[in-house]
Amino acid sequence: MHWLQQADIALFRFINQSLANPVFDGLMPFASGNDFFGPALALVAAFLLWKGGRRGQLFLLALVLALLVTDPLVVNNLKKLVGRERPFLVLENVNLLVGKGGSGSFPSAHAANWFAGLAVALMYYPRSWKFMLPLAGVIAISRVYNGVHYPSDILAGAAIGAAAGFATVWLINALWSAMGQRWFPLWWQELPSLAQPSAVAETEKRINTSEALRSKQWFRLGCVLIGAVLLGRLIYIASGTIELSEDEAYYWLWSKEPALAYYSKPPLVAYTIALGTMLWGDTHLGIRFFSPVIGSLIAFLMLRFFTREVSALSGVALVLICMAVPLLGVGTVLMTIDPLSVLFWVAAMLAGWRATQSTGTTTDWAWVGLWMGLGLLTKYVAFLQLLCWAFVFLLLPPTREHLKKPGPYLALLVQGLFLVPVLIWNQQHDWITVKHVSESTSADSSWKPTVRYLNDFFWSEFALLNPLFFIAAWIAGVGVWLRKVRDQRELYFFCMGAPLFLFLLFYSLKARILPNWIAPSIVPLLAITVMYWRDKWRPEARLVRNWAATGVVFGLFVATILHNTDLIERLSGKYLPPRIDPLRRVRAWEATAEAVGKARNQLLQEGKPVFVIGHHYGLTSQLSFYMPESQEALKAGSRLAYFKTSEKPENQFFFWPGYQDRKGQNAIFAVDYSPKNSPKPGKPPRVLLEEFESVTDLGLQPVEYEGRALRWIQLFECRGLR
């Protein structure tokens, strides 16, 4: 092994230094990553989708799957397992021509990805080796020339990528061969092999071509799609690509302190996280397990409804569109209150459709009340579903017959019963939630209309709902409203989504509306979008299909980037600046906890116990999760990380035991800042100066991820709690 290592280093120095020349100094960094690669790749993908036929579409599908297997699943985990440092960190006089990557050196992700692409291309376009092999080889060697990888890194990466590429094509073809003829007979007859799109099925058996069978095939495809995406999301969560958000860590702490309600939210999110951690422990997977499960359940409920009431093909289209909406995509990974809120809103909406039919029963209305009640235990926006029901009874005359029956009133009673625990907790805590909600929504202030918040709300939703589908949804909403003969299904879903969206849009004239507040309205609005455009403009149906396909491809591409913004560096050779990196909020928290833990260990050397204080509930929650000593303290029934003392409730920490019983002990006080160059250090809060005998500023220090300062933290040593 020593001989191999020396040979590896010798070959590295030969490529990195002996071959150095001005031409390669310009060419190799460009090959490693440039601003033109991403757009060029998008153009090639668009051309293959447009003109490539089945071969091009299957190639792109296999390529995406191969890259998902290669990089995040295999290469990323191997880098963590092997832990080999980059050559510029351990060798002297390295000719470093590109940015310093923060991940491990072995194996090379660039080499793995390109040789995975080469393998897939050879399966579908055998002659592509003439340009793909030289291209992959140059890019792999450029990583050595640029000083960021050893030759063995790129050899291992190339082998892993090629194996992953061939294995992916073989696996999807084997699965299709095993399942296609039985589950999708019509499509299998047309396409018996995914590896050879031009193959013809050899069968003498006559296949039933009824519409019922086609519908069944589309429904099965939707179920397979939902299941595959669920598996992918669980693998992504378990991979540790992103860390917890502040709210997730906060809700995790709630789950350790069961209560009837909490400072700002109902209790169901805490109970859900508690159940997840019972299954998988206090891990990312444990905390987030139910988020993708809930997302898949919502997709299945809508698919089943559309298959029964509209068409299975429209149901699959709705599932794909929902996956291509960034705001919904976030809710299928992060475990916040929104996944549960959307689930119960959708469940109440679908149960309500059944209840409002002529065959609707009192039991159906009881289910409506149950789902709406669970929605209230998740998020208080569920109250606004009552506004949606008012529009249902107003705009759909047949539903008014039910107002003469006990069903709707039973639903209202059942929903109200779920509010009792929240009311009890608030009565015991001086109605703090009512005060908090009033302040956060500016309900307690006078009306001063402003378009500033309206612009922020509109354009944020324009981006987060996918611009193409945002436009299509607005047109569909107006079209449904203006139709002379209205489809009852479209109008019902309109009533279940538009009132919430329009109410918040109108309220943004007064106060800032967070983008996720409209989350429950997204699914019903997308549902009417699919129904409205399904049979619209028959002569231009191809235009509608192309618009929808472009929206799905664009949305899935954005969703992929949002799941791992490091892909931008793979495409362009440059990382996103921390200020605009959407994943900054879910990265470098473990490194932050390590920095705080290091300062704590140094203060421990003075011989007194040391606890930790955070300036913000989010930072305190993150330190509680990512500091091993803090997790151990929580398991023992105590705390190590606290929120600073406050005179009035600012968050849930106010209602939990503070650090007042730690008299005479020392503490580390931590403040985190957004990423910027040399942020100005702040002074410690007055309350700390009063509580401790002395407070010493340790200064600012950056917290880095992949060589970038994602945030800055300022630490203070606090000695002698009075």
XYZ file of C-alpha atoms in Angstrom:
722
model
C 0.000 0.000 0.000
C 2.877 2.355 0.785
C 4.369 1.692 -2.655
C 1.012 2.376 -4.315
C 0.591 5.565 -2.350
C 4.029 6.807 -3.379
C 3.289 5.950 -7.007
C -0.012 7.811 -6.732
C 1.756 10.904 -5.384
C 4.486 10.682 -8.023
C 1.910 10.502 -10.810
C 0.015 13.378 -9.229
C 3.137 15.576 -9.251
C 3.877 14.609 -12.843
C 0.406 15.666 -14.033
C 0.052 18.633 -11.704
C 3.528 20.093 -12.080
C 5.615 18.473 -14.834
C 2.877 18.855 -17.445
C 2.106 22.437 -16.405
C 2.005 24.922 -19.274
C 0.058 28.099 -20.097
C -2.346 26.312 -22.470
C -3.332 23.661 -19.931
C -3.488 26.306 -17.191
C -6.372 27.867 -19.097
C -7.951 24.686 -20.472
C -8.053 22.454 -17.388
C -9.907 24.812 -15.007
C -12.401 25.425 -17.821
C -12.862 21.656 -18.241
C -13.387 21.211 -14.499
C -16.281 23.674 -14.465
C -17.442 26.736 -16.361
C -20.451 28.994 -16.774
C -21.355 27.492 -20.155
C -21.711 23.867 -19.112
C -25.061 24.181 -17.324
C -26.864 26.003 -20.180
C -25.309 23.666 -22.746
C -26.493 20.625 -20.813
C -29.989 22.094 -20.555
C -30.085 22.708 -24.309
C -28.990 19.138 -25.063
C -31.618 17.758 -22.677
C -34.315 19.964 -24.226
C -33.327 18.830 -27.732
C -33.460 15.156 -26.738
C -36.881 15.609 -25.166
C -38.134 17.463 -28.220
C -36.521 15.560 -31.070
C -34.921 12.500 -29.488
C -38.028 10.324 -29.456
C -38.254 7.391 -27.088
C -34.532 6.739 -27.257
C -33.689 10.273 -26.147
C -36.296 10.278 -23.385
C -35.190 6.903 -22.022
C -31.566 8.015 -22.196
C -32.317 11.095 -20.105
C -34.314 9.025 -17.591
C -31.508 6.493 -17.205
C -28.899 9.265 -17.005
C -30.736 11.075 -14.202
C -31.186 7.827 -12.242
C -27.542 6.850 -12.765
C -26.312 10.237 -11.541
C -28.585 10.052 -8.491
C -27.120 6.652 -7.656
C -23.538 7.683 -8.388
C -23.056 10.981 -6.611
C -25.264 11.330 -3.535
C -25.650 7.626 -2.818
C -22.255 6.074 -3.578
C -19.587 8.759 -3.980
C -20.781 11.015 -1.153
C -20.892 8.146 1.354
C -17.528 6.790 0.233
C -15.952 10.211 0.729
C -17.229 10.288 4.304
C -16.209 6.682 4.940
C -12.672 6.937 3.526
C -11.996 10.486 4.716
C -9.006 11.062 2.447
C -7.803 14.670 2.472
C -7.340 16.633 -0.719
C -3.754 16.787 -2.060
C -3.454 20.558 -1.559
C -4.032 20.002 2.180
C -1.222 17.467 2.711
C 1.318 18.045 -0.070
C 3.618 21.002 -0.563
C 3.917 23.133 -3.704
C 0.654 21.946 -5.213
C -0.353 23.858 -8.330
C -3.925 24.726 -7.243
C -5.940 26.240 -10.100
C -9.530 25.977 -8.836
C -11.413 26.505 -5.585
C -10.783 24.331 -2.579
C -13.490 21.720 -2.177
C -14.472 20.923 1.402
C -15.459 17.292 0.812
C -13.135 14.292 0.852
C -10.786 13.443 -1.985
C -11.612 9.783 -2.647
C -13.301 9.122 -5.032
C -13.666 11.947 -7.545
C -17.293 12.938 -8.061
C -16.483 14.634 -11.383
C -14.947 11.438 -12.754
C -17.761 9.294 -11.380
C -20.500 11.456 -12.863
C -18.904 11.747 -16.290
C -18.129 8.055 -16.614
C -21.642 7.213 -15.436
C -22.873 9.455 -18.247
C -20.470 7.755 -20.654
C -21.781 4.295 -19.687
C -25.416 5.295 -20.154
C -24.641 7.023 -23.464
C -22.927 3.874 -24.773
C -26.060 1.845 -24.022
C -28.342 4.125 -26.033
C -25.941 5.748 -28.516
C -23.008 3.321 -29.072
C -21.144 5.690 -31.362
C -21.135 8.436 -28.751
C -17.889 7.038 -27.327
C -16.006 8.973 -30.018
C -16.604 12.246 -28.179
C -17.872 11.146 -24.750
C -14.790 9.108 -23.831
C -12.250 11.873 -24.641
C -14.477 14.431 -22.913
C -14.856 12.340 -19.757
C -11.144 11.573 -19.763
C -10.085 15.219 -20.079
C -12.447 16.291 -17.284
C -11.199 13.502 -15.018
C -7.529 14.339 -15.642
C -8.262 18.044 -15.156
C -9.091 17.313 -11.525
C -5.527 16.089 -11.011
C -3.985 18.862 -13.068
C -5.939 21.444 -11.068
C -4.567 20.011 -7.811
C -7.790 18.819 -6.163
C -7.592 15.020 -6.688
C -5.055 12.199 -6.823
C -4.914 9.943 -9.904
C -6.320 7.075 -7.813
C -9.317 9.269 -6.962
C -10.261 9.689 -10.595
C -9.585 6.039 -11.448
C -11.863 4.913 -8.631
C -14.457 7.530 -9.571
C -14.396 6.433 -13.215
C -14.835 2.774 -12.258
C -17.667 3.551 -9.847
C -19.415 5.805 -12.345
C -19.151 3.344 -15.224
C -20.422 0.508 -13.026
C -23.302 2.639 -11.754
C -24.244 3.687 -15.282
C -24.334 0.172 -16.713
C -26.037 -1.193 -13.580
C -28.751 1.471 -13.692
C -29.699 0.697 -17.283
C -29.614 -3.038 -16.597
C -31.728 -2.671 -13.438
C -34.492 -0.514 -14.912
C -34.666 -2.827 -17.936
C -34.825 -5.914 -15.686
C -37.603 -4.364 -13.603
C -39.519 -3.457 -16.761
C -39.087 -6.972 -18.134
C -40.341 -8.480 -14.880
C -43.266 -6.106 -14.276
C -44.111 -4.513 -17.613
C -45.969 -7.346 -19.318
C -48.155 -7.956 -16.272
C -48.751 -4.429 -14.951
C -48.536 -2.393 -18.155
C -49.370 -4.796 -21.015
C -50.306 -2.132 -23.566
C -47.131 -0.150 -23.053
C -44.977 -3.272 -22.810
C -46.259 -4.425 -26.182
C -45.140 -1.134 -27.690
C -41.861 -0.990 -25.739
C -40.682 -4.404 -24.499
C -37.148 -3.214 -23.695
C -35.994 0.021 -22.040
C -32.408 -0.668 -23.065
C -33.319 -1.174 -26.746
C -36.211 1.192 -27.534
C -36.493 -0.094 -31.122
C -37.207 -3.696 -30.044
C -40.559 -5.259 -30.933
C -42.520 -7.498 -28.580
C -42.800 -11.096 -29.703
C -46.246 -12.174 -28.538
C -49.260 -13.763 -30.144
C -51.554 -13.079 -27.222
C -54.226 -10.527 -27.975
C -54.196 -7.705 -25.436
C -57.346 -6.043 -24.198
C -57.224 -2.385 -25.281
C -60.239 -1.168 -23.310
C -60.300 2.268 -21.731
C -60.617 0.606 -18.319
C -57.294 -1.177 -18.826
C -55.612 2.038 -19.956
C -56.931 3.793 -16.873
C -55.659 0.972 -14.679
C -52.224 1.233 -16.280
C -52.017 4.967 -15.656
C -53.110 4.473 -12.052
C -50.449 1.801 -11.550
C -47.844 4.067 -13.114
C -48.840 6.811 -10.692
C -48.467 4.424 -7.749
C -45.041 3.262 -8.960
C -43.964 6.872 -9.417
C -45.138 7.833 -5.920
C -43.410 4.810 -4.373
C -40.127 5.429 -6.199
C -40.064 9.088 -5.207
C -40.846 8.174 -1.586
C -37.908 5.763 -1.523
C -35.634 8.374 -3.094
C -36.642 11.012 -0.571
C -36.040 8.690 2.377
C -32.586 7.821 1.015
C -31.859 11.524 0.522
C -32.865 12.328 4.110
C -30.829 9.436 5.519
C -27.763 10.475 3.466
C -27.244 13.601 5.559
C -26.867 15.854 2.517
C -28.599 18.600 4.480
C -28.889 19.196 8.199
C -31.913 20.267 10.221
C -33.521 23.648 9.800
C -33.948 25.797 12.884
C -37.679 25.105 13.074
C -37.158 21.345 12.769
C -34.687 21.359 15.660
C -37.122 23.555 17.616
C -40.038 21.159 17.032
C -37.761 18.249 17.938
C -37.234 19.874 21.317
C -41.002 20.241 21.624
C -41.325 16.491 21.088
C -39.191 15.976 24.206
C -41.671 18.035 26.250
C -45.204 16.736 25.443
C -47.904 19.350 26.050
C -51.479 20.184 25.038
C -50.134 23.061 22.919
C -47.050 25.245 22.541
C -46.178 28.920 22.403
C -46.859 29.502 18.716
C -48.326 26.277 17.318
C -50.680 23.396 18.114
C -49.046 20.158 19.303
C -49.431 17.671 16.437
C -46.076 18.385 14.774
C -44.319 17.574 18.054
C -46.232 14.310 18.433
C -45.429 13.326 14.844
C -41.710 13.934 15.347
C -41.867 12.003 18.635
C -43.302 9.011 16.761
C -40.630 9.287 14.059
C -37.801 9.370 16.605
C -39.318 6.366 18.372
C -38.893 4.474 15.098
C -35.498 5.780 13.926
C -33.944 7.538 16.910
C -32.908 11.170 17.301
C -31.555 11.381 13.767
C -32.362 13.292 10.600
C -34.362 10.305 9.379
C -36.211 10.021 12.678
C -37.231 13.672 12.715
C -38.115 13.866 9.018
C -39.440 10.362 8.367
C -43.095 11.322 8.163
C -42.585 14.310 5.870
C -42.001 12.282 2.665
C -44.532 9.697 3.834
C -47.148 12.446 4.162
C -46.207 13.858 0.754
C -46.686 10.444 -0.843
C -49.995 9.941 0.962
C -51.299 13.278 -0.372
C -50.212 12.317 -3.897
C -51.926 8.920 -3.609
C -55.178 10.435 -2.325
C -55.317 12.879 -5.237
C -54.346 10.181 -7.758
C -57.115 7.895 -6.517
C -59.678 10.716 -6.564
C -58.764 11.787 -10.089
C -58.799 8.186 -11.333
C -62.352 7.819 -10.035
C -63.745 11.282 -10.822
C -61.691 12.661 -13.745
C -59.144 10.319 -15.344
C -56.095 8.363 -14.245
C -53.930 10.165 -16.814
C -54.961 13.516 -15.316
C -54.138 12.104 -11.880
C -50.608 11.187 -12.963
C -50.235 14.647 -14.501
C -51.291 16.229 -11.190
C -48.792 14.096 -9.270
C -45.973 15.158 -11.617
C -46.961 18.815 -11.416
C -47.024 18.702 -7.610
C -43.519 17.223 -7.654
C -42.412 20.088 -9.900
C -43.644 22.820 -7.533
C -40.708 23.899 -5.300
C -42.870 24.934 -2.339
C -44.501 21.503 -2.176
C -41.134 19.815 -2.706
C -39.710 21.476 0.398
C -42.658 20.142 2.393
C -41.847 16.561 1.398
C -38.374 16.736 2.951
C -38.454 19.158 5.896
C -40.632 18.133 8.859
C -42.461 21.342 9.692
C -46.135 22.024 10.289
C -46.887 22.417 6.567
C -46.896 18.734 5.458
C -49.450 17.848 8.125
C -51.470 20.985 7.415
C -51.708 20.187 3.693
C -52.528 16.527 4.384
C -55.499 17.252 6.628
C -56.743 20.072 4.390
C -56.696 17.694 1.400
C -58.292 14.858 3.408
C -61.095 17.167 4.581
C -61.535 18.448 1.013
C -61.875 14.951 -0.480
C -64.146 13.758 2.327
C -66.176 16.936 1.810
C -66.686 16.162 -1.880
C -68.162 12.811 -0.938
C -70.264 14.371 1.832
C -71.736 17.076 -0.435
C -72.984 14.608 -3.043
C -76.620 13.519 -3.055
C -75.476 10.224 -1.526
C -73.543 11.957 1.268
C -74.220 10.680 4.776
C -73.794 11.969 8.307
C -70.809 9.658 8.656
C -69.148 11.379 5.696
C -69.582 14.721 7.457
C -68.101 13.259 10.654
C -64.966 12.399 8.641
C -64.844 15.984 7.383
C -64.931 17.214 10.980
C -62.220 14.745 12.003
C -59.787 15.866 9.294
C -60.490 19.552 9.891
C -60.000 19.014 13.616
C -56.630 17.374 13.066
C -55.810 20.314 10.814
C -56.508 22.656 13.741
C -54.113 20.631 15.886
C -51.474 21.251 13.224
C -51.799 24.864 12.119
C -54.288 27.606 12.889
C -54.701 28.416 9.203
C -57.135 25.482 9.259
C -59.723 27.957 10.572
C -59.783 29.456 7.078
C -61.124 26.215 5.637
C -64.426 27.320 7.176
C -64.244 30.309 4.806
C -63.792 27.861 1.939
C -66.872 25.937 3.073
C -68.871 29.161 3.072
C -67.974 29.599 -0.596
C -68.937 25.978 -1.318
C -72.436 26.484 0.050
C -72.708 29.864 -1.652
C -71.565 28.858 -5.148
C -72.792 25.259 -5.371
C -76.583 25.357 -4.856
C -77.022 21.545 -4.609
C -74.828 21.485 -1.494
C -77.233 23.756 0.407
C -79.600 20.847 0.912
C -77.123 19.509 3.447
C -77.540 22.646 5.577
C -81.003 21.306 6.408
C -79.415 18.117 7.738
C -77.241 17.502 10.813
C -74.093 16.577 8.839
C -72.356 19.985 8.507
C -73.129 20.888 12.119
C -71.744 17.565 13.319
C -68.558 18.281 11.365
C -68.310 21.691 13.022
C -68.821 20.134 16.461
C -66.187 17.458 15.873
C -63.703 20.073 14.678
C -64.398 22.209 17.738
C -63.674 19.314 20.094
C -60.108 19.134 18.755
C -59.605 22.760 19.757
C -60.292 22.051 23.439
C -56.699 20.994 24.392
C -55.282 24.132 22.764
C -57.772 26.318 24.619
C -56.958 24.652 27.931
C -53.212 25.189 27.481
C -53.672 28.816 26.449
C -55.995 29.507 29.366
C -53.240 28.181 31.637
C -50.615 30.374 29.943
C -52.352 33.745 29.719
C -53.544 33.192 26.102
C -50.008 33.641 24.834
C -50.713 32.020 21.446
C -53.481 34.514 20.726
C -51.115 37.370 21.525
C -48.321 35.872 19.410
C -50.541 35.272 16.375
C -51.982 38.786 16.675
C -48.509 40.303 16.722
C -47.082 38.129 13.918
C -50.032 38.904 11.608
C -50.294 42.588 12.663
C -53.919 41.939 13.636
C -53.432 44.158 16.675
C -52.294 47.169 14.608
C -54.207 49.724 12.571
C -54.711 49.239 8.836
C -52.117 51.054 6.735
C -52.269 49.661 3.178
C -48.930 49.146 1.435
C -47.968 47.442 -1.822
C -44.523 46.514 -0.516
C -45.731 43.350 1.166
C -48.081 42.633 -1.732
C -45.185 42.675 -4.210
C -43.064 40.454 -1.965
C -45.912 37.967 -1.563
C -46.867 37.845 -5.240
C -43.370 37.411 -6.655
C -42.284 34.913 -4.029
C -45.322 32.769 -4.859
C -44.638 33.250 -8.569
C -41.230 31.660 -8.081
C -42.065 29.042 -5.448
C -45.141 27.712 -7.253
C -43.183 27.312 -10.527
C -43.760 30.292 -12.861
C -45.263 28.161 -15.633
C -47.828 26.551 -13.358
C -48.472 29.798 -11.493
C -49.568 31.413 -14.766
C -51.590 28.342 -15.792
C -53.319 28.259 -12.388
C -54.320 31.925 -12.565
C -55.760 31.458 -16.047
C -57.584 28.318 -14.902
C -58.976 30.063 -11.818
C -60.334 32.980 -13.842
C -61.634 30.585 -16.487
C -63.494 28.461 -13.945
C -65.057 31.567 -12.440
C -66.182 33.019 -15.803
C -67.576 29.813 -17.284
C -71.284 29.958 -18.023
C -71.754 26.223 -17.476
C -69.484 25.371 -14.578
C -68.066 21.947 -13.882
C -69.070 21.141 -10.290
C -65.732 19.445 -9.600
C -63.731 22.437 -10.808
C -65.898 24.867 -8.859
C -65.632 22.786 -5.670
C -61.836 22.675 -5.816
C -61.829 26.384 -6.653
C -63.771 27.034 -3.441
C -61.314 24.889 -1.463
C -58.216 26.776 -2.630
C -58.886 30.231 -4.069
C -60.489 31.835 -0.952
C -57.404 31.079 1.157
C -54.982 32.329 -1.487
C -56.999 35.479 -2.253
C -57.533 36.250 1.431
C -53.787 36.129 2.106
C -53.101 38.092 -1.076
C -55.502 40.802 0.119
C -54.104 40.712 3.668
C -50.595 41.295 2.281
C -51.709 44.891 1.753
C -51.442 45.205 5.532
C -48.813 42.772 6.788
C -46.025 40.535 5.579
C -47.314 37.113 4.524
C -44.842 34.241 4.606
C -44.824 32.202 1.377
C -45.682 28.909 3.084
C -48.949 30.239 4.548
C -50.758 29.458 1.300
C -49.547 25.821 1.291
C -52.988 24.197 1.876
C -54.411 26.002 -1.162
C -51.783 24.700 -3.606
C -53.151 21.185 -4.179
C -56.765 22.259 -4.902
C -55.562 25.071 -7.180
C -53.312 22.702 -9.119
C -56.219 20.254 -9.312
C -58.465 22.788 -11.060
C -55.527 23.702 -13.290
C -55.273 20.112 -14.519
C -59.045 19.760 -14.922
C -59.420 23.101 -16.706
C -56.640 22.560 -19.239
C -57.398 18.859 -19.825
C -59.976 19.424 -22.558
C -59.150 23.027 -23.363
C -58.269 24.323 -26.826
C -58.273 21.041 -28.691
C -56.595 22.485 -31.831
C -53.738 23.723 -29.652
C -53.629 20.668 -27.372
C -50.002 20.115 -28.313
C -49.174 23.600 -27.056
C -50.823 22.786 -23.716
C -48.919 19.491 -23.446
C -45.614 21.189 -24.281
C -46.314 23.914 -21.709
C -47.044 21.284 -19.060
C -44.017 19.179 -20.005
C -41.739 22.230 -19.919
C -43.106 23.169 -16.505
C -42.517 19.665 -15.144
C -38.971 19.413 -16.529
C -38.080 22.910 -15.325
C -39.634 22.284 -11.911
C -37.916 18.932 -11.426
C -34.586 20.480 -12.426
C -35.056 23.296 -9.894
C -36.160 20.765 -7.262
C -33.003 18.736 -7.888
C -30.819 21.826 -7.455
C -32.718 22.824 -4.296
C -32.049 19.382 -2.833
C -28.304 19.893 -3.322
C -27.043 23.272 -4.492
C -23.524 21.799 -4.686
C -24.639 20.502 -8.090
C -24.193 24.055 -9.334
C -20.501 23.740 -8.560
C -20.429 20.476 -10.521
C -22.015 22.217 -13.497
C -20.224 25.568 -13.412
C -17.196 25.057 -11.192
C -18.449 27.750 -8.782
C -20.442 27.534 -5.566
C -23.453 29.722 -4.954
C -22.631 32.723 -2.760
C -23.829 31.958 0.787
C -26.195 34.933 0.773
C -28.332 33.434 -1.997
C -27.795 29.735 -1.273
C -31.249 28.411 -0.224
C -29.600 25.517 1.629
C -27.593 27.804 3.901
C -30.321 27.377 6.529
C -29.797 23.607 6.608
C -26.021 23.456 6.507
C -23.014 23.927 8.794
C -25.007 23.607 12.022
C -22.896 20.665 13.147
C -19.792 22.772 12.508
C -21.409 25.599 14.477
C -22.022 23.233 17.378
C -18.411 22.039 17.178
C -17.143 25.624 17.452
C -19.350 26.282 20.470
C -18.336 22.947 21.985
C -14.656 23.803 21.556
C -15.109 27.106 23.403
C -17.043 25.288 26.119
C -14.284 22.690 26.559
C -11.692 25.444 26.959
C -13.783 27.131 29.642
C -14.303 23.769 31.372
C -10.575 23.720 32.082
C -11.202 26.328 34.787
C -12.877 23.589 36.813
C -16.498 24.748 36.872
C -19.459 23.284 34.974
C -20.227 25.150 31.743
C -23.590 25.377 29.992
C -24.546 27.076 26.725
C -26.863 29.998 25.986
C -28.205 30.876 22.550
C -29.372 34.325 21.479
C -32.158 32.889 19.271
C -34.522 29.965 19.694
C -33.303 28.461 16.413
C -29.629 28.546 17.388
C -30.427 27.159 20.841
C -32.398 24.320 19.276
C -29.609 23.492 16.824
C -27.034 23.424 19.605
C -29.358 21.167 21.606
C -29.421 18.671 18.737
C -25.888 18.832 17.328
C -23.903 19.013 20.573
C -23.523 15.397 21.785
C -23.317 16.559 25.406
C -26.639 18.337 25.019
C -28.378 15.246 23.645
C -26.988 13.212 26.525
C -28.297 15.796 28.996
C -31.764 15.682 27.404
C -31.832 11.901 27.683
C -30.957 12.262 31.366
C -33.867 14.666 31.879
C -31.861 17.911 32.079
C -30.562 20.575 29.684
C -27.224 21.925 28.575
C -28.372 24.524 26.013
C -30.719 27.359 27.034
C -32.299 30.435 25.526
C -31.274 33.706 27.141
C -33.466 34.962 29.949
C -36.364 37.159 28.822
C -38.867 39.227 30.773
C -41.819 38.149 28.618
C -42.515 35.081 26.466
C -40.624 35.177 23.164
C -40.764 31.463 22.390
C -41.412 28.091 24.020
C -38.190 28.236 26.068
C -39.890 30.761 28.354
C -42.143 27.989 29.678
C -39.344 25.491 30.300
C -36.873 25.526 33.213
C -34.052 28.029 32.684
C -30.513 28.125 33.986
C -31.285 30.011 37.201
C -30.504 26.917 39.310
C -26.916 26.843 37.996
C -25.639 29.464 40.425
C -21.878 29.978 40.327
C -21.443 28.127 37.023
C -19.972 29.463 33.793
C -21.532 29.628 30.330
C -20.788 30.179 26.645
C -23.153 32.668 25.014
C -23.467 32.275 21.218
C -24.785 34.671 18.587
C -24.983 33.770 14.891
C -24.929 36.227 12.003
C -25.953 35.925 8.389
C -23.067 35.463 5.918
C -21.271 38.671 5.051
C -17.751 39.942 4.950
C -16.505 40.981 8.369
C -19.837 41.505 10.180
C -19.687 43.997 12.993
C -19.432 42.316 16.400
C -22.229 43.082 18.813
C -22.335 43.690 22.529
C -23.659 41.094 24.952
C -27.296 41.571 26.040
C -27.819 43.633 29.170
C -29.432 40.668 30.911
C -26.186 38.659 30.670
C -24.139 41.480 32.173
C -26.574 41.524 35.077
C -26.702 37.749 35.518
C -22.942 36.992 35.396
C -19.994 38.371 37.293
C -18.024 38.860 34.056
C -18.614 38.521 30.318
C -15.628 38.206 27.944
C -15.958 38.621 24.188
C -14.166 35.831 22.279
C -14.707 37.583 18.979
C -16.224 36.578 15.670
C -15.334 33.442 13.793
C -16.590 32.049 10.470
C -18.387 28.718 10.197
C -17.386 27.186 6.893
C -18.913 24.661 4.533
C -17.035 23.567 1.407
C -14.551 26.409 1.938
C -17.282 29.091 2.235
C -18.297 30.993 5.356
C -22.013 30.169 5.613
C -22.401 32.123 8.820
C -20.430 33.924 11.499
C -20.735 33.273 15.216
C -19.744 35.516 18.063
C -18.977 33.793 21.354
C -18.784 35.161 24.883
C -17.372 33.562 28.017
C -19.759 34.210 30.893
C -18.294 33.512 34.331
C -20.009 33.156 37.658
C -23.792 33.064 37.353
C -25.036 35.282 40.194
